[in-house]
Short mmCIF file of C-alpha atoms in Angstrom, two decimals:
data_model
loop_
_atom_site.label_atom_id
_atom_site.label_comp_id
_atom_site.label_asym_id
_atom_site.label_seq_id
_atom_site.Cartn_x
_atom_site.Cartn_y
_atom_site.Cartn_z
CA MET A 17 99.34 74.07 91.73
CA ILE A 18 99.19 77.96 92.41
CA LYS A 19 96.29 79.64 90.77
CA LEU A 20 97.45 82.82 89.03
CA SER A 21 94.01 84.63 90.42
CA ASP A 22 95.54 83.58 94.00
CA PHE A 23 98.94 84.86 93.39
CA ILE A 24 97.96 88.18 91.50
CA LYS A 25 95.19 90.31 93.40
CA THR A 26 94.16 93.78 91.97
CA PRO A 27 92.03 96.33 93.93
CA ASN A 28 89.11 95.35 91.96
CA ASP A 29 89.19 91.88 89.89
CA THR A 30 86.06 92.38 88.40
CA ARG A 31 87.08 95.68 86.79
CA THR A 32 90.48 94.04 85.66
CA LYS A 33 91.40 92.45 82.32
CA ILE A 34 94.61 90.25 81.54
CA LYS A 35 95.96 90.69 77.73
CA PHE A 36 97.94 87.75 76.58
CA ASN A 37 100.17 89.47 73.79
CA MET A 38 101.68 87.19 71.34
CA ASN A 39 102.94 88.98 68.14
CA PRO A 40 102.64 92.92 67.34
CA ALA A 41 101.48 93.98 64.00
CA ASP A 42 105.11 93.55 62.73
CA PRO A 43 105.46 89.57 62.31
CA THR A 44 109.21 89.85 62.56
CA LEU A 45 108.78 90.86 66.46
CA LYS A 46 107.45 88.96 69.25
CA ALA A 47 105.98 90.56 72.35
CA TRP A 48 108.40 88.79 74.51
CA ASP A 49 111.25 90.53 72.60
CA LEU A 50 109.58 93.93 73.17
CA LEU A 51 109.01 93.28 77.05
CA LEU A 52 112.53 92.08 77.54
CA GLU A 53 113.98 95.14 75.98
CA ASP A 54 111.49 97.57 77.49
CA ASP A 55 110.82 98.65 74.07
CA PRO A 56 108.38 101.66 73.83
CA GLU A 57 106.20 99.57 71.65
CA TRP A 58 105.64 97.20 74.38
CA LEU A 59 103.19 99.87 76.14
CA ILE A 60 101.73 100.95 72.68
CA MET A 61 100.44 97.30 71.96
CA ASN A 62 98.93 96.94 75.46
CA SER A 63 97.27 100.74 75.20
CA TRP A 64 96.08 100.40 71.48
CA LYS A 65 92.25 100.57 70.70
CA THR A 66 90.48 99.23 67.74
CA LYS A 67 86.75 99.47 67.23
CA GLN A 68 86.62 95.64 67.99
CA SER A 69 85.34 95.92 71.61
CA ASN A 70 87.08 92.27 72.44
CA ASN A 71 90.38 94.09 71.83
CA ASN A 72 89.81 96.87 74.20
CA LEU A 73 89.89 97.73 77.81
CA ASN A 74 86.44 98.90 78.06
CA HIS A 75 85.21 99.05 81.59
CA ALA A 76 88.36 98.11 82.65
CA GLU A 77 90.26 99.77 85.71
CA TYR A 78 93.41 97.71 85.80
CA LEU A 79 95.31 95.49 83.30
CA ILE A 80 97.55 92.46 83.74
CA THR A 81 99.98 92.15 80.86
CA MET A 82 101.69 88.96 79.71
CA ALA A 83 103.96 88.07 76.78
CA GLN A 84 104.05 84.60 75.12
CA TYR A 85 106.97 83.28 76.36
CA TYR A 86 108.13 81.35 73.01
CA PRO A 87 111.11 79.61 74.73
CA TYR A 88 108.89 77.25 76.40
CA GLY A 89 105.65 77.02 74.02
CA PRO A 90 102.51 78.66 73.02
CA GLU A 91 100.95 77.74 76.44
CA TYR A 92 103.47 79.84 78.43
CA PHE A 93 103.18 83.40 79.22
CA ALA A 94 105.72 85.78 81.16
CA PHE A 95 104.33 88.49 83.43
CA GLY A 96 104.74 92.27 81.91
CA GLY A 97 103.22 94.44 84.87
CA LEU A 98 100.02 95.44 86.50
CA TYR A 99 98.73 98.92 85.08
CA LYS A 100 96.10 101.44 86.21
CA VAL A 101 93.93 102.17 83.13
CA GLU A 102 92.57 105.37 82.25
CA LYS A 103 90.41 105.95 78.70
CA LYS A 104 91.57 108.66 76.57
CA LEU A 105 88.96 111.27 75.82
CA PRO A 106 87.54 111.87 73.46
CA GLU A 107 87.74 108.49 72.24
CA VAL A 108 90.21 107.47 69.31
CA PHE A 109 90.55 104.15 67.68
CA ASN A 110 93.33 102.45 65.83
CA ASP A 111 95.58 104.32 67.94
CA ILE A 112 96.44 104.52 71.70
CA GLY A 113 93.22 104.81 73.48
CA TYR A 114 94.39 104.54 77.02
CA GLU A 115 96.74 105.89 79.34
CA LEU A 116 98.30 103.03 81.07
CA THR A 117 100.28 103.61 84.56
CA LEU A 118 102.58 100.70 86.13
CA MET A 119 101.72 99.78 89.60
CA LYS A 120 104.13 98.99 92.15
CA ASP A 121 102.33 96.02 93.04
CA TYR A 122 104.21 92.81 91.71
CA GLN A 123 106.84 94.63 90.08
CA GLU A 124 109.48 92.51 91.40
CA TYR A 125 108.04 89.45 89.09
CA ILE A 126 107.78 91.46 85.74
CA LYS A 127 109.98 89.34 83.26
CA ARG A 128 110.51 86.59 86.05
CA LEU A 129 106.94 85.38 86.66
CA ILE A 130 105.94 82.78 84.11
CA ILE A 131 102.51 80.96 83.97
CA LYS A 132 101.02 78.18 81.90
CA ILE A 133 97.40 78.05 80.48
CA GLU A 134 95.55 74.97 79.66
CA LYS A 135 95.78 75.18 75.81
CA PRO A 136 97.05 77.95 73.16
CA ILE A 137 94.69 80.71 72.56
CA GLY A 138 93.62 82.32 69.32
CA ARG A 139 94.61 86.04 68.52
CA ASP A 140 91.05 87.06 68.62
CA VAL A 141 90.62 86.32 72.36
CA TYR A 142 93.90 87.30 73.68
CA ASN A 143 91.96 90.19 75.99
CA ARG A 144 89.97 88.55 78.81
CA ARG A 145 88.29 89.50 81.84
CA TYR A 146 90.49 88.70 84.91
CA HIS A 147 87.70 87.62 87.29
CA THR A 148 86.85 84.70 84.92
CA ILE A 149 90.12 83.63 83.51
CA GLN A 150 90.80 81.15 85.95
CA ASP A 151 87.60 79.19 84.88
CA GLN A 152 88.59 79.79 80.95
CA LEU A 153 92.19 79.07 80.89
CA ASN A 154 93.23 77.89 84.24
CA PRO A 155 96.50 79.65 84.31
CA GLU A 156 98.90 78.58 87.00
CA VAL A 157 102.26 79.86 88.16
CA TYR A 158 104.85 77.85 86.38
CA GLU A 159 108.07 79.39 87.57
CA ILE A 160 109.68 82.46 89.07
CA ALA A 161 113.16 82.71 87.95
CA PRO A 162 115.78 84.39 90.11
CA ASN A 163 116.34 86.69 87.41
CA ILE A 164 115.08 87.83 83.95
CA LYS A 165 113.84 84.60 82.20
CA LEU A 166 115.25 83.17 79.15
CA GLY A 167 114.66 79.60 79.82
CA HIS A 168 116.73 76.25 79.46
CA PHE A 169 118.88 75.42 76.17
CA PRO A 170 116.56 75.21 73.49
CA GLY A 171 118.71 73.25 71.43
CA TYR A 172 121.41 74.59 68.88
CA GLN A 173 119.11 74.77 65.91
CA ASN A 174 116.67 77.09 68.14
CA VAL A 175 119.14 79.27 69.51
CA ARG A 176 118.14 82.93 68.38
CA MET A 177 119.25 85.78 70.84
CA ASN A 178 119.38 89.46 70.93
CA HIS A 179 122.54 90.91 72.65
CA LYS A 180 121.19 91.54 75.98
CA GLU A 181 119.78 88.08 76.16
CA MET A 182 123.19 86.43 75.30
CA GLN A 183 124.84 88.98 77.89
CA GLN A 184 122.63 87.41 80.57
CA VAL A 185 123.29 83.96 79.77
CA LEU A 186 127.03 84.11 79.57
CA LEU A 187 127.62 86.56 82.50
CA ARG A 188 125.03 84.87 84.59
CA GLU A 189 126.71 81.65 83.61
CA ASP A 190 123.48 79.71 83.12
CA PRO A 191 124.09 75.83 83.71
CA SER A 192 122.16 74.59 80.78
CA TRP A 193 123.36 76.97 78.60
CA LYS A 194 127.30 76.82 79.59
CA SER A 195 126.98 73.29 79.49
CA ALA A 196 125.71 72.80 75.77
CA LEU A 197 127.82 75.66 74.50
CA SER A 198 131.06 74.88 76.13
CA TYR A 199 131.21 71.05 74.57
CA VAL A 200 130.80 72.04 70.98
CA LYS A 201 133.08 73.88 68.33
CA GLY A 202 131.00 75.81 65.77
CA ILE A 203 129.79 78.34 63.09
CA TYR A 204 127.62 81.00 64.19
CA VAL A 205 125.97 84.13 62.64
CA ILE A 206 125.38 87.48 63.95
CA THR A 207 122.83 89.39 62.33
CA ASP A 208 122.49 93.24 62.49
CA LYS A 209 118.71 93.75 62.45
CA SER A 210 118.96 97.18 61.78
CA ASN A 211 120.15 96.19 58.01
CA GLY A 212 119.82 92.89 57.65
CA LYS A 213 123.58 92.43 57.17
CA LEU A 214 125.42 89.16 58.47
CA TYR A 215 128.70 88.10 60.18
CA ILE A 216 129.89 84.79 59.90
CA GLY A 217 131.96 83.57 62.67
CA SER A 218 133.47 80.28 64.13
CA ALA A 219 134.65 78.95 67.67
CA SER A 220 137.42 76.51 66.62
CA GLY A 221 139.71 76.72 69.69
CA ASN A 222 140.52 73.83 72.23
CA THR A 223 138.84 75.37 75.15
CA ASP A 224 134.84 75.94 75.88
CA GLY A 225 133.86 76.02 72.34
CA ILE A 226 131.35 78.57 71.39
CA TRP A 227 130.58 79.50 75.11
CA GLN A 228 134.06 81.02 75.02
CA ARG A 229 133.86 82.74 71.86
CA TRP A 230 130.67 84.42 72.83
CA SER A 231 132.03 85.31 76.12
CA GLY A 232 133.92 88.01 74.39
CA TYR A 233 130.94 89.83 72.53
CA ALA A 234 129.10 89.61 76.24
CA HIS A 235 132.14 91.57 77.61
CA LEU A 236 130.74 94.90 78.97
CA GLU A 237 133.85 96.90 78.27
CA ASN A 238 133.95 96.00 74.56
CA LEU A 239 131.31 93.97 72.76
CA THR A 240 133.12 93.53 69.59
CA GLY A 241 134.86 90.10 70.68
CA GLY A 242 138.11 91.48 69.51
CA ASN A 243 136.51 91.50 65.80
CA LYS A 244 138.02 94.41 63.64
CA GLU A 245 134.84 94.11 61.55
CA PHE A 246 132.89 95.42 64.62
CA ASN A 247 135.07 98.38 65.65
CA ASN A 248 133.87 100.74 63.25
CA ILE A 249 130.12 100.00 64.30
CA LEU A 250 131.31 100.58 67.73
CA LEU A 251 133.04 103.92 67.14
CA ASN A 252 130.50 105.41 64.71
CA LYS A 253 127.42 104.17 66.09
CA GLY A 254 128.09 103.31 69.80
CA LYS A 255 127.68 100.24 72.00
CA GLU A 256 123.69 100.96 72.04
CA HIS A 257 123.58 99.91 68.39
CA ILE A 258 125.19 96.57 69.20
CA GLN A 259 122.98 95.81 72.33
CA LYS A 260 119.71 96.73 70.45
CA TYR A 261 120.33 95.29 66.96
CA PHE A 262 122.51 92.16 67.22
CA GLN A 263 121.23 88.58 66.90
CA TYR A 264 123.31 85.48 67.69
CA SER A 265 122.35 82.09 66.15
CA ILE A 266 123.99 78.81 65.36
CA LEU A 267 124.56 77.60 61.98
CA GLU A 268 126.70 74.25 62.54
CA ILE A 269 128.07 72.30 65.38
CA PHE A 270 131.25 70.40 65.51
CA ASP A 271 132.63 67.89 68.19
CA THR A 272 135.35 69.41 70.14
CA ARG A 273 138.02 66.89 68.47
CA THR A 274 137.33 68.51 65.17
CA LYS A 275 140.49 69.96 63.75
CA SER A 276 140.39 73.75 63.48
CA GLU A 277 141.04 73.74 59.71
CA ILE A 278 137.88 71.67 59.04
CA ILE A 279 135.80 74.35 60.89
CA LEU A 280 137.79 77.39 59.40
CA GLU A 281 136.91 75.75 55.96
CA ARG A 282 133.17 75.44 56.92
CA GLU A 283 133.08 79.11 58.08
CA ASN A 284 134.18 79.94 54.75
CA TYR A 285 131.80 77.99 52.89
CA TRP A 286 128.96 79.78 54.98
CA LYS A 287 130.49 83.18 54.16
CA ASN A 288 130.38 82.33 50.28
CA VAL A 289 126.91 80.90 50.73
CA PHE A 290 125.75 84.27 52.48
CA ASP A 291 128.12 86.45 50.36
CA THR A 292 129.00 88.26 53.65
CA LYS A 293 132.31 89.43 52.43
CA VAL A 294 130.71 91.64 49.67
CA ASN A 295 127.14 92.21 51.31
CA GLY A 296 127.81 91.54 54.93
CA MET A 297 129.90 92.21 57.84
CA ASN A 298 133.03 89.93 57.03
CA HIS A 299 135.94 91.77 55.64
CA ASN A 300 138.18 88.50 55.01
#
């Protein structure tokens, strides 16, 4: 086991805090999603100051940020960077109370270093002093991924990826994901998180199943997967809209020997269930 405190050293460990971010104030978001997307909210949630001292960076000169890595479980956290901390003066509360400057140290491990703690922690104790963290939670270096980490395939019922995650999986040809998605046909749903509209699609072909169908959405030059329904979005809102707001999940899977007629029938069933022809993104 490699202890986290042996792996990451700061200029002054006794003046360093480590923050275990889970969910921000919005329950529909997760800290890992914000970190992965380099969302401005990631920095805000780490520099926010309240009147509760245990949530603040009082007396800290440095901050190690972590985001709960939910694909693995509540004990796992992804490294979000080491920051220099400067308190804003005059003091403010329930607002951004600190200036955080990302340091060069350990930048190569951001989104790649996964640590594991001994047991899940409560939301009221997510901000800890770094020099005592090893005794309290015994964090260990669990994994260092060769690229931004997504984790092994979590099971068909647990697939929930934003567009950038989906692109990484497909373009990098992650073995566990490719094996799982290539050997099933299925019905999937794409959610536009900006407005809640759904698109129901299917992978009914005889080659590489869902993997092949989603490869079209991962194509860097198009992103529509050949769907006419998405052309207007691409033309009117740009590819940035798709990359920022589209989310991909699986509704139903089938053996590769299943006839395409059966899958298309089930696709139409789900379209009717979610009324996506009238209130979603399916035009037929």
